[in-house]
Amino acid sequence: QVQLVESGGGLVQAGDSLRLSCAASGRTSSTFAMAWFRQAPGKEREFVARIIWSTASMYYLDSVRGRFTISRDNAKNTVYLQINSLKPEDTAVYYCAAKLSRTGAYDYWGQGTQVTVSS
């Protein structure tokens, strides 16, 4: 089992920056990759970014590339999502997820952290 706890969300203004954190505990040594997803009101949850734990290889949703940066701190078992130049359309609940293998769905999810961007 892997437990994930997100933090760092809040109410910000357009143009601000925010850093979300996701602390992992439990069988973190089995983690292959971690990712961030988001779900805006009335929309389906969408993938935002992922990082492979061992290599730090990163991949992003095209629409956020250049503004969002995913990173990880192995010592703290924590993954971060730095969001710059926030836009109202970034408003969503942001979820952290972890997967144990290269293929298949994400196995573990956090409870989410709300990001609200005012114009």
Tab-separated table of N, CA, C and O in Angstrom:
chain	number	residue	atom	x	y	z
A	1	GLN	N	0.832	-1.191	0.000
A	1	GLN	CA	0.000	0.000	0.000
A	1	GLN	C	0.871	1.247	0.000
A	1	GLN	O	1.939	1.269	0.600
A	2	VAL	N	0.397	2.242	-0.708
A	2	VAL	CA	1.060	3.542	-0.738
A	2	VAL	C	0.008	4.590	-0.374
A	2	VAL	O	-1.082	4.601	-0.947
A	3	GLN	N	0.329	5.436	0.570
A	3	GLN	CA	-0.573	6.509	0.953
A	3	GLN	C	-0.025	7.829	0.397
A	3	GLN	O	1.187	8.083	0.473
A	4	LEU	N	-0.931	8.633	-0.128
A	4	LEU	CA	-0.551	9.902	-0.747
A	4	LEU	C	-1.342	11.038	-0.113
A	4	LEU	O	-2.570	10.949	0.015
A	5	VAL	N	-0.639	12.088	0.265
A	5	VAL	CA	-1.299	13.242	0.869
A	5	VAL	C	-0.832	14.499	0.156
A	5	VAL	O	0.353	14.840	0.190
A	6	GLU	N	-1.775	15.184	-0.488
A	6	GLU	CA	-1.456	16.414	-1.198
A	6	GLU	C	-1.618	17.625	-0.273
A	6	GLU	O	-2.400	17.601	0.677
A	7	SER	N	-0.908	18.677	-0.620
A	7	SER	CA	-1.038	19.945	0.086
A	7	SER	C	-0.569	21.061	-0.834
A	7	SER	O	0.026	20.799	-1.882
A	8	GLY	N	-0.859	22.297	-0.438
A	8	GLY	CA	-0.356	23.442	-1.177
A	8	GLY	C	-1.375	24.176	-2.021
A	8	GLY	O	-1.064	25.219	-2.597
A	9	GLY	N	-2.584	23.652	-2.106
A	9	GLY	CA	-3.603	24.338	-2.883
A	9	GLY	C	-4.095	25.589	-2.169
A	9	GLY	O	-3.732	25.860	-1.027
A	10	GLY	N	-4.926	26.340	-2.868
A	10	GLY	CA	-5.478	27.545	-2.264
A	10	GLY	C	-6.135	28.440	-3.282
A	10	GLY	O	-6.289	28.073	-4.453
A	11	LEU	N	-6.506	29.631	-2.817
A	11	LEU	CA	-7.111	30.651	-3.676
A	11	LEU	C	-6.028	31.655	-4.053
A	11	LEU	O	-5.404	32.259	-3.172
A	12	VAL	N	-5.790	31.792	-5.347
A	12	VAL	CA	-4.750	32.695	-5.835
A	12	VAL	C	-5.309	33.543	-6.967
A	12	VAL	O	-6.400	33.276	-7.470
A	13	GLN	N	-4.526	34.545	-7.354
A	13	GLN	CA	-4.935	35.398	-8.472
A	13	GLN	C	-4.243	34.953	-9.752
A	13	GLN	O	-3.160	34.348	-9.709
A	14	ALA	N	-4.854	35.279	-10.852
A	14	ALA	CA	-4.245	34.974	-12.151
A	14	ALA	C	-2.853	35.592	-12.215
A	14	ALA	O	-2.654	36.747	-11.804
A	15	GLY	N	-1.911	34.818	-12.716
A	15	GLY	CA	-0.537	35.278	-12.808
A	15	GLY	C	0.342	34.843	-11.651
A	15	GLY	O	1.572	34.897	-11.747
A	16	ASP	N	-0.273	34.417	-10.554
A	16	ASP	CA	0.486	33.951	-9.398
A	16	ASP	C	1.102	32.580	-9.673
A	16	ASP	O	0.803	31.928	-10.680
A	17	SER	N	1.946	32.155	-8.738
A	17	SER	CA	2.543	30.825	-8.790
A	17	SER	C	2.139	30.046	-7.554
A	17	SER	O	1.796	30.626	-6.510
A	18	LEU	N	2.208	28.732	-7.671
A	18	LEU	CA	1.808	27.860	-6.573
A	18	LEU	C	2.648	26.599	-6.670
A	18	LEU	O	2.984	26.154	-7.785
A	19	ARG	N	2.996	26.013	-5.546
A	19	ARG	CA	3.672	24.722	-5.557
A	19	ARG	C	2.857	23.732	-4.744
A	19	ARG	O	2.649	23.927	-3.544
A	20	LEU	N	2.426	22.688	-5.416
A	20	LEU	CA	1.704	21.608	-4.766
A	20	LEU	C	2.700	20.530	-4.347
A	20	LEU	O	3.685	20.287	-5.033
A	21	SER	N	2.400	19.894	-3.224
A	21	SER	CA	3.233	18.807	-2.727
A	21	SER	C	2.398	17.559	-2.550
A	21	SER	O	1.207	17.629	-2.250
A	22	CYS	N	3.041	16.421	-2.726
A	22	CYS	CA	2.394	15.132	-2.499
A	22	CYS	C	3.379	14.255	-1.741
A	22	CYS	O	4.397	13.837	-2.301
A	23	ALA	N	3.061	14.007	-0.487
A	23	ALA	CA	3.922	13.167	0.348
A	23	ALA	C	3.448	11.724	0.282
A	23	ALA	O	2.274	11.439	0.519
A	24	ALA	N	4.367	10.838	-0.053
A	24	ALA	CA	4.059	9.410	-0.169
A	24	ALA	C	4.609	8.656	1.038
A	24	ALA	O	5.698	8.958	1.528
A	25	SER	N	3.858	7.683	1.496
A	25	SER	CA	4.307	6.822	2.590
A	25	SER	C	3.845	5.401	2.311
A	25	SER	O	3.003	5.155	1.457
A	26	GLY	N	4.416	4.469	3.042
A	26	GLY	CA	4.101	3.062	2.823
A	26	GLY	C	5.145	2.419	1.928
A	26	GLY	O	6.336	2.675	2.070
A	27	ARG	N	4.721	1.605	0.972
A	27	ARG	CA	5.639	0.853	0.103
A	27	ARG	C	6.131	1.715	-1.054
A	27	ARG	O	5.987	1.383	-2.224
A	28	THR	N	6.748	2.812	-0.709
A	28	THR	CA	7.187	3.745	-1.744
A	28	THR	C	8.320	3.182	-2.589
A	28	THR	O	8.516	3.609	-3.719
A	29	SER	N	9.057	2.218	-2.073
A	29	SER	CA	10.155	1.633	-2.848
A	29	SER	C	9.644	0.891	-4.065
A	29	SER	O	10.400	0.622	-5.000
A	30	SER	N	8.369	0.557	-4.084
A	30	SER	CA	7.783	-0.161	-5.220
A	30	SER	C	7.225	0.772	-6.291
A	30	SER	O	6.729	0.320	-7.313
A	31	THR	N	7.326	2.070	-6.063
A	31	THR	CA	6.717	3.030	-6.975
A	31	THR	C	7.505	3.155	-8.273
A	31	THR	O	8.707	3.399	-8.250
A	32	PHE	N	6.817	3.021	-9.407
A	32	PHE	CA	7.459	3.208	-10.705
A	32	PHE	C	7.357	4.669	-11.145
A	32	PHE	O	8.316	5.258	-11.630
A	33	ALA	N	6.185	5.255	-10.975
A	33	ALA	CA	5.990	6.639	-11.392
A	33	ALA	C	4.935	7.305	-10.527
A	33	ALA	O	4.082	6.639	-9.939
A	34	MET	N	5.014	8.619	-10.482
A	34	MET	CA	3.979	9.400	-9.818
A	34	MET	C	3.511	10.480	-10.769
A	34	MET	O	4.267	10.904	-11.658
A	35	ALA	N	2.298	10.906	-10.570
A	35	ALA	CA	1.711	11.854	-11.514
A	35	ALA	C	0.758	12.802	-10.816
A	35	ALA	O	0.323	12.555	-9.687
A	36	TRP	N	0.458	13.861	-11.515
A	36	TRP	CA	-0.581	14.802	-11.110
A	36	TRP	C	-1.699	14.780	-12.147
A	36	TRP	O	-1.425	14.796	-13.353
A	37	PHE	N	-2.911	14.750	-11.638
A	37	PHE	CA	-4.108	14.882	-12.455
A	37	PHE	C	-4.893	16.075	-11.907
A	37	PHE	O	-4.645	16.538	-10.799
A	38	ARG	N	-5.878	16.529	-12.682
A	38	ARG	CA	-6.750	17.574	-12.165
A	38	ARG	C	-8.168	17.361	-12.693
A	38	ARG	O	-8.359	16.776	-13.764
A	39	GLN	N	-9.126	17.842	-11.920
A	39	GLN	CA	-10.515	17.752	-12.335
A	39	GLN	C	-11.184	19.087	-12.075
A	39	GLN	O	-11.333	19.503	-10.920
A	40	ALA	N	-11.553	19.749	-13.167
A	40	ALA	CA	-12.253	21.017	-13.072
A	40	ALA	C	-13.744	20.773	-12.896
A	40	ALA	O	-14.247	19.698	-13.249
A	41	PRO	N	-14.460	21.746	-12.378
A	41	PRO	CA	-15.906	21.577	-12.171
A	41	PRO	C	-16.612	21.206	-13.465
A	41	PRO	O	-16.427	21.859	-14.499
A	42	GLY	N	-17.392	20.146	-13.425
A	42	GLY	CA	-18.164	19.726	-14.575
A	42	GLY	C	-17.374	19.028	-15.660
A	42	GLY	O	-17.918	18.731	-16.734
A	43	LYS	N	-16.097	18.755	-15.403
A	43	LYS	CA	-15.255	18.111	-16.413
A	43	LYS	C	-14.681	16.807	-15.877
A	43	LYS	O	-14.667	16.566	-14.665
A	44	GLU	N	-14.198	15.993	-16.797
A	44	GLU	CA	-13.564	14.754	-16.396
A	44	GLU	C	-12.148	15.020	-15.887
A	44	GLU	O	-11.516	16.009	-16.256
A	45	ARG	N	-11.669	14.116	-15.076
A	45	ARG	CA	-10.307	14.237	-14.588
A	45	ARG	C	-9.333	14.066	-15.748
A	45	ARG	O	-9.514	13.191	-16.600
A	46	GLU	N	-8.295	14.895	-15.774
A	46	GLU	CA	-7.318	14.819	-16.853
A	46	GLU	C	-5.902	14.722	-16.293
A	46	GLU	O	-5.587	15.276	-15.226
A	47	PHE	N	-5.065	14.032	-17.054
A	47	PHE	CA	-3.649	13.906	-16.724
A	47	PHE	C	-2.963	15.253	-16.916
A	47	PHE	O	-3.250	15.977	-17.870
A	48	VAL	N	-2.041	15.588	-16.012
A	48	VAL	CA	-1.309	16.844	-16.110
A	48	VAL	C	0.189	16.598	-16.325
A	48	VAL	O	0.782	17.169	-17.229
A	49	ALA	N	0.769	15.771	-15.486
A	49	ALA	CA	2.211	15.543	-15.576
A	49	ALA	C	2.564	14.275	-14.822
A	49	ALA	O	1.850	13.879	-13.892
A	50	ARG	N	3.671	13.632	-15.239
A	50	ARG	CA	4.141	12.475	-14.503
A	50	ARG	C	5.658	12.464	-14.478
A	50	ARG	O	6.319	13.019	-15.339
A	51	ILE	N	6.187	11.775	-13.467
A	51	ILE	CA	7.625	11.634	-13.330
A	51	ILE	C	7.931	10.188	-12.968
A	51	ILE	O	7.270	9.598	-12.114
A	52	ILE	N	8.891	9.622	-13.643
A	52	ILE	CA	9.338	8.274	-13.315
A	52	ILE	C	10.290	8.377	-12.127
A	52	ILE	O	11.249	9.158	-12.156
A	53	TRP	N	9.996	7.617	-11.105
A	53	TRP	CA	10.683	7.818	-9.838
A	53	TRP	C	12.192	7.574	-9.944
A	53	TRP	O	12.990	8.325	-9.390
A	54	SER	N	12.604	6.550	-10.654
A	54	SER	CA	14.024	6.190	-10.661
A	54	SER	C	14.871	7.107	-11.536
A	54	SER	O	16.036	7.367	-11.235
A	55	THR	N	14.294	7.602	-12.628
A	55	THR	CA	15.084	8.374	-13.592
A	55	THR	C	14.752	9.856	-13.610
A	55	THR	O	15.471	10.637	-14.222
A	56	ALA	N	13.650	10.231	-12.981
A	56	ALA	CA	13.147	11.611	-13.011
A	56	ALA	C	12.726	12.038	-14.409
A	56	ALA	O	12.605	13.242	-14.680
A	57	SER	N	12.490	11.089	-15.296
A	57	SER	CA	11.974	11.426	-16.624
A	57	SER	C	10.566	12.003	-16.467
A	57	SER	O	9.740	11.453	-15.751
A	58	MET	N	10.313	13.119	-17.144
A	58	MET	CA	9.062	13.838	-16.982
A	58	MET	C	8.259	13.853	-18.280
A	58	MET	O	8.840	13.811	-19.372
A	59	TYR	N	6.951	13.966	-18.135
A	59	TYR	CA	6.066	14.072	-19.296
A	59	TYR	C	4.903	14.960	-18.894
A	59	TYR	O	4.416	14.889	-17.766
A	60	TYR	N	4.453	15.815	-19.820
A	60	TYR	CA	3.414	16.802	-19.514
A	60	TYR	C	2.279	16.786	-20.517
A	60	TYR	O	2.466	16.484	-21.700
A	61	LEU	N	1.125	17.192	-20.032
A	61	LEU	CA	0.024	17.538	-20.918
A	61	LEU	C	0.498	18.716	-21.768
A	61	LEU	O	1.099	19.669	-21.247
A	62	ASP	N	0.224	18.680	-23.047
A	62	ASP	CA	0.744	19.710	-23.945
A	62	ASP	C	0.359	21.116	-23.510
A	62	ASP	O	1.165	22.050	-23.578
A	63	SER	N	-0.854	21.270	-23.034
A	63	SER	CA	-1.359	22.611	-22.736
A	63	SER	C	-0.725	23.233	-21.492
A	63	SER	O	-0.866	24.442	-21.276
A	64	VAL	N	-0.020	22.444	-20.688
A	64	VAL	CA	0.607	22.994	-19.482
A	64	VAL	C	2.123	23.040	-19.579
A	64	VAL	O	2.795	23.611	-18.718
A	65	ARG	N	2.664	22.433	-20.640
A	65	ARG	CA	4.123	22.382	-20.772
A	65	ARG	C	4.677	23.804	-20.841
A	65	ARG	O	4.187	24.644	-21.581
A	66	GLY	N	5.675	24.070	-20.044
A	66	GLY	CA	6.269	25.401	-19.991
A	66	GLY	C	5.813	26.200	-18.785
A	66	GLY	O	6.530	27.087	-18.315
A	67	ARG	N	4.625	25.892	-18.258
A	67	ARG	CA	4.138	26.584	-17.054
A	67	ARG	C	4.185	25.678	-15.826
A	67	ARG	O	4.312	26.160	-14.708
A	68	PHE	N	4.055	24.374	-16.048
A	68	PHE	CA	4.033	23.413	-14.956
A	68	PHE	C	5.365	22.652	-14.934
A	68	PHE	O	5.893	22.299	-15.992
A	69	THR	N	5.858	22.406	-13.741
A	69	THR	CA	7.070	21.604	-13.593
A	69	THR	C	6.855	20.581	-12.493
A	69	THR	O	6.539	20.944	-11.356
A	70	ILE	N	7.037	19.314	-12.837
A	70	ILE	CA	6.944	18.247	-11.852
A	70	ILE	C	8.358	17.875	-11.421
A	70	ILE	O	9.285	17.848	-12.233
A	71	SER	N	8.507	17.601	-10.145
A	71	SER	CA	9.817	17.209	-9.623
A	71	SER	C	9.607	16.278	-8.440
A	71	SER	O	8.479	16.132	-7.946
A	72	ARG	N	10.691	15.644	-7.997
A	72	ARG	CA	10.570	14.759	-6.860
A	72	ARG	C	11.785	14.868	-5.967
A	72	ARG	O	12.880	15.199	-6.419
A	73	ASP	N	11.543	14.580	-4.686
A	73	ASP	CA	12.608	14.547	-3.685
A	73	ASP	C	12.613	13.139	-3.120
A	73	ASP	O	11.739	12.772	-2.333
A	74	ASN	N	13.594	12.354	-3.554
A	74	ASN	CA	13.635	10.951	-3.134
A	74	ASN	C	13.741	10.811	-1.624
A	74	ASN	O	13.105	9.947	-1.019
A	75	ALA	N	14.529	11.645	-1.014
A	75	ALA	CA	14.762	11.538	0.427
A	75	ALA	C	13.487	11.782	1.226
A	75	ALA	O	13.289	11.204	2.295
A	76	LYS	N	12.630	12.638	0.690
A	76	LYS	CA	11.393	12.975	1.393
A	76	LYS	C	10.196	12.201	0.858
A	76	LYS	O	9.077	12.377	1.343
A	77	ASN	N	10.423	11.365	-0.170
A	77	ASN	CA	9.316	10.631	-0.810
A	77	ASN	C	8.190	11.582	-1.176
A	77	ASN	O	7.007	11.316	-0.917
A	78	THR	N	8.557	12.679	-1.778
A	78	THR	CA	7.600	13.733	-2.090
A	78	THR	C	7.742	14.138	-3.547
A	78	THR	O	8.862	14.250	-4.068
A	79	VAL	N	6.616	14.350	-4.191
A	79	VAL	CA	6.595	14.867	-5.552
A	79	VAL	C	5.928	16.241	-5.518
A	79	VAL	O	5.023	16.471	-4.711
A	80	TYR	N	6.422	17.123	-6.350
A	80	TYR	CA	5.950	18.500	-6.374
A	80	TYR	C	5.388	18.850	-7.753
A	80	TYR	O	5.770	18.267	-8.761
A	81	LEU	N	4.502	19.827	-7.762
A	81	LEU	CA	4.044	20.402	-9.018
A	81	LEU	C	4.120	21.915	-8.870
A	81	LEU	O	3.346	22.509	-8.118
A	82	GLN	N	5.074	22.504	-9.551
A	82	GLN	CA	5.214	23.954	-9.573
A	82	GLN	C	4.353	24.498	-10.699
A	82	GLN	O	4.506	24.056	-11.852
A	83	ILE	N	3.479	25.408	-10.384
A	83	ILE	CA	2.588	25.990	-11.392
A	83	ILE	C	2.844	27.491	-11.444
A	83	ILE	O	2.668	28.190	-10.445
A	84	ASN	N	3.266	27.966	-12.587
A	84	ASN	CA	3.536	29.387	-12.778
A	84	ASN	C	2.481	30.013	-13.686
A	84	ASN	O	1.799	29.325	-14.435
A	85	SER	N	2.382	31.330	-13.610
A	85	SER	CA	1.454	32.080	-14.471
A	85	SER	C	0.068	31.449	-14.463
A	85	SER	O	-0.505	31.137	-15.511
A	86	LEU	N	-0.462	31.261	-13.274
A	86	LEU	CA	-1.759	30.592	-13.134
A	86	LEU	C	-2.851	31.326	-13.891
A	86	LEU	O	-2.878	32.566	-13.948
A	87	LYS	N	-3.751	30.545	-14.464
A	87	LYS	CA	-4.889	31.057	-15.226
A	87	LYS	C	-6.184	30.574	-14.590
A	87	LYS	O	-6.204	29.517	-13.938
A	88	PRO	N	-7.262	31.307	-14.777
A	88	PRO	CA	-8.549	30.843	-14.229
A	88	PRO	C	-8.904	29.428	-14.672
A	88	PRO	O	-9.513	28.677	-13.889
A	89	GLU	N	-8.501	29.052	-15.874
A	89	GLU	CA	-8.831	27.706	-16.356
A	89	GLU	C	-7.998	26.618	-15.675
A	89	GLU	O	-8.223	25.434	-15.906
A	90	ASP	N	-7.040	27.013	-14.836
A	90	ASP	CA	-6.306	26.037	-14.033
A	90	ASP	C	-7.078	25.653	-12.776
A	90	ASP	O	-6.666	24.752	-12.042
A	91	THR	N	-8.183	26.330	-12.521
A	91	THR	CA	-8.993	26.015	-11.353
A	91	THR	C	-9.482	24.578	-11.417
A	91	THR	O	-10.101	24.165	-12.403
A	92	ALA	N	-9.181	23.813	-10.378
A	92	ALA	CA	-9.514	22.389	-10.360
A	92	ALA	C	-9.089	21.801	-9.020
A	92	ALA	O	-8.359	22.437	-8.251
A	93	VAL	N	-9.535	20.592	-8.790
A	93	VAL	CA	-8.959	19.785	-7.711
A	93	VAL	C	-7.799	19.022	-8.320
A	93	VAL	O	-7.960	18.349	-9.350
A	94	TYR	N	-6.649	19.144	-7.713
A	94	TYR	CA	-5.442	18.487	-8.205
A	94	TYR	C	-5.183	17.242	-7.357
A	94	TYR	O	-5.142	17.319	-6.125
A	95	TYR	N	-4.999	16.119	-8.053
A	95	TYR	CA	-4.786	14.834	-7.411
A	95	TYR	C	-3.389	14.305	-7.723
A	95	TYR	O	-2.912	14.406	-8.852
A	96	CYS	N	-2.807	13.696	-6.738
A	96	CYS	CA	-1.552	12.986	-6.897
A	96	CYS	C	-1.870	11.496	-7.047
A	96	CYS	O	-2.820	10.996	-6.413
A	97	ALA	N	-1.095	10.802	-7.866
A	97	ALA	CA	-1.313	9.376	-8.070
A	97	ALA	C	0.028	8.667	-8.203
A	97	ALA	O	1.024	9.275	-8.612
A	98	ALA	N	0.023	7.381	-7.883
A	98	ALA	CA	1.231	6.571	-7.983
A	98	ALA	C	0.914	5.255	-8.677
A	98	ALA	O	-0.175	4.711	-8.511
A	99	LYS	N	1.871	4.792	-9.468
A	99	LYS	CA	1.702	3.487	-10.096
A	99	LYS	C	2.925	2.641	-9.824
A	99	LYS	O	4.037	3.150	-9.699
A	100	LEU	N	2.698	1.338	-9.767
A	100	LEU	CA	3.753	0.406	-9.393
A	100	LEU	C	4.435	-0.224	-10.605
A	100	LEU	O	5.498	-0.832	-10.467
A	101	SER	N	3.823	-0.106	-11.771
A	101	SER	CA	4.394	-0.730	-12.948
A	101	SER	C	4.351	0.234	-14.130
A	101	SER	O	3.640	1.236	-14.105
A	102	ARG	N	5.123	-0.107	-15.172
A	102	ARG	CA	5.218	0.750	-16.355
A	102	ARG	C	3.881	0.861	-17.066
A	102	ARG	O	3.519	1.908	-17.602
A	103	THR	N	3.139	-0.218	-17.116
A	103	THR	CA	1.867	-0.242	-17.834
A	103	THR	C	0.709	-0.269	-16.846
A	103	THR	O	0.886	-0.481	-15.652
A	104	GLY	N	-0.478	-0.060	-17.365
A	104	GLY	CA	-1.662	-0.135	-16.525
A	104	GLY	C	-2.021	1.187	-15.886
A	104	GLY	O	-1.363	2.207	-16.077
A	105	ALA	N	-3.089	1.131	-15.125
A	105	ALA	CA	-3.614	2.334	-14.486
A	105	ALA	C	-2.812	2.690	-13.234
A	105	ALA	O	-2.001	1.900	-12.752
A	106	TYR	N	-3.055	3.894	-12.747
A	106	TYR	CA	-2.450	4.312	-11.492
A	106	TYR	C	-3.141	3.567	-10.354
A	106	TYR	O	-4.358	3.394	-10.336
A	107	ASP	N	-2.297	3.131	-9.410
A	107	ASP	CA	-2.782	2.239	-8.367
A	107	ASP	C	-3.279	2.967	-7.127
A	107	ASP	O	-4.162	2.464	-6.424
A	108	TYR	N	-2.693	4.100	-6.836
A	108	TYR	CA	-3.010	4.809	-5.597
A	108	TYR	C	-3.262	6.283	-5.896
A	108	TYR	O	-2.613	6.880	-6.765
A	109	TRP	N	-4.188	6.840	-5.121
A	109	TRP	CA	-4.585	8.226	-5.325
A	109	TRP	C	-4.642	8.963	-3.993
A	109	TRP	O	-4.992	8.374	-2.966
A	110	GLY	N	-4.343	10.250	-4.034
A	110	GLY	CA	-4.529	11.095	-2.876
A	110	GLY	C	-5.947	11.641	-2.839
A	110	GLY	O	-6.757	11.373	-3.725
A	111	GLN	N	-6.214	12.448	-1.829
A	111	GLN	CA	-7.569	12.959	-1.634
A	111	GLN	C	-7.817	14.236	-2.440
A	111	GLN	O	-8.964	14.661	-2.586
A	112	GLY	N	-6.756	14.827	-2.948
A	112	GLY	CA	-6.902	16.019	-3.772
A	112	GLY	C	-6.703	17.304	-2.985
A	112	GLY	O	-6.921	17.357	-1.776
A	113	THR	N	-6.269	18.334	-3.711
A	113	THR	CA	-6.129	19.666	-3.119
A	113	THR	C	-6.721	20.683	-4.095
A	113	THR	O	-6.465	20.616	-5.296
A	114	GLN	N	-7.516	21.590	-3.581
A	114	GLN	CA	-8.245	22.535	-4.424
A	114	GLN	C	-7.354	23.719	-4.791
A	114	GLN	O	-6.729	24.337	-3.929
A	115	VAL	N	-7.328	24.023	-6.077
A	115	VAL	CA	-6.671	25.231	-6.571
A	115	VAL	C	-7.734	26.084	-7.247
A	115	VAL	O	-8.414	25.623	-8.168
A	116	THR	N	-7.895	27.307	-6.780
A	116	THR	CA	-8.860	28.230	-7.349
A	116	THR	C	-8.127	29.490	-7.776
A	116	THR	O	-7.425	30.108	-6.967
A	117	VAL	N	-8.278	29.841	-9.056
A	117	VAL	CA	-7.582	30.997	-9.609
A	117	VAL	C	-8.618	32.054	-9.972
A	117	VAL	O	-9.492	31.807	-10.810
A	118	SER	N	-8.515	33.203	-9.355
A	118	SER	CA	-9.446	34.296	-9.651
A	118	SER	C	-8.849	35.212	-10.712
A	118	SER	O	-7.634	35.401	-10.781
A	119	SER	N	-9.722	35.773	-11.525
A	119	SER	CA	-9.253	36.643	-12.616
A	119	SER	C	-9.165	38.093	-12.178
A	119	SER	O	-9.583	38.459	-11.101
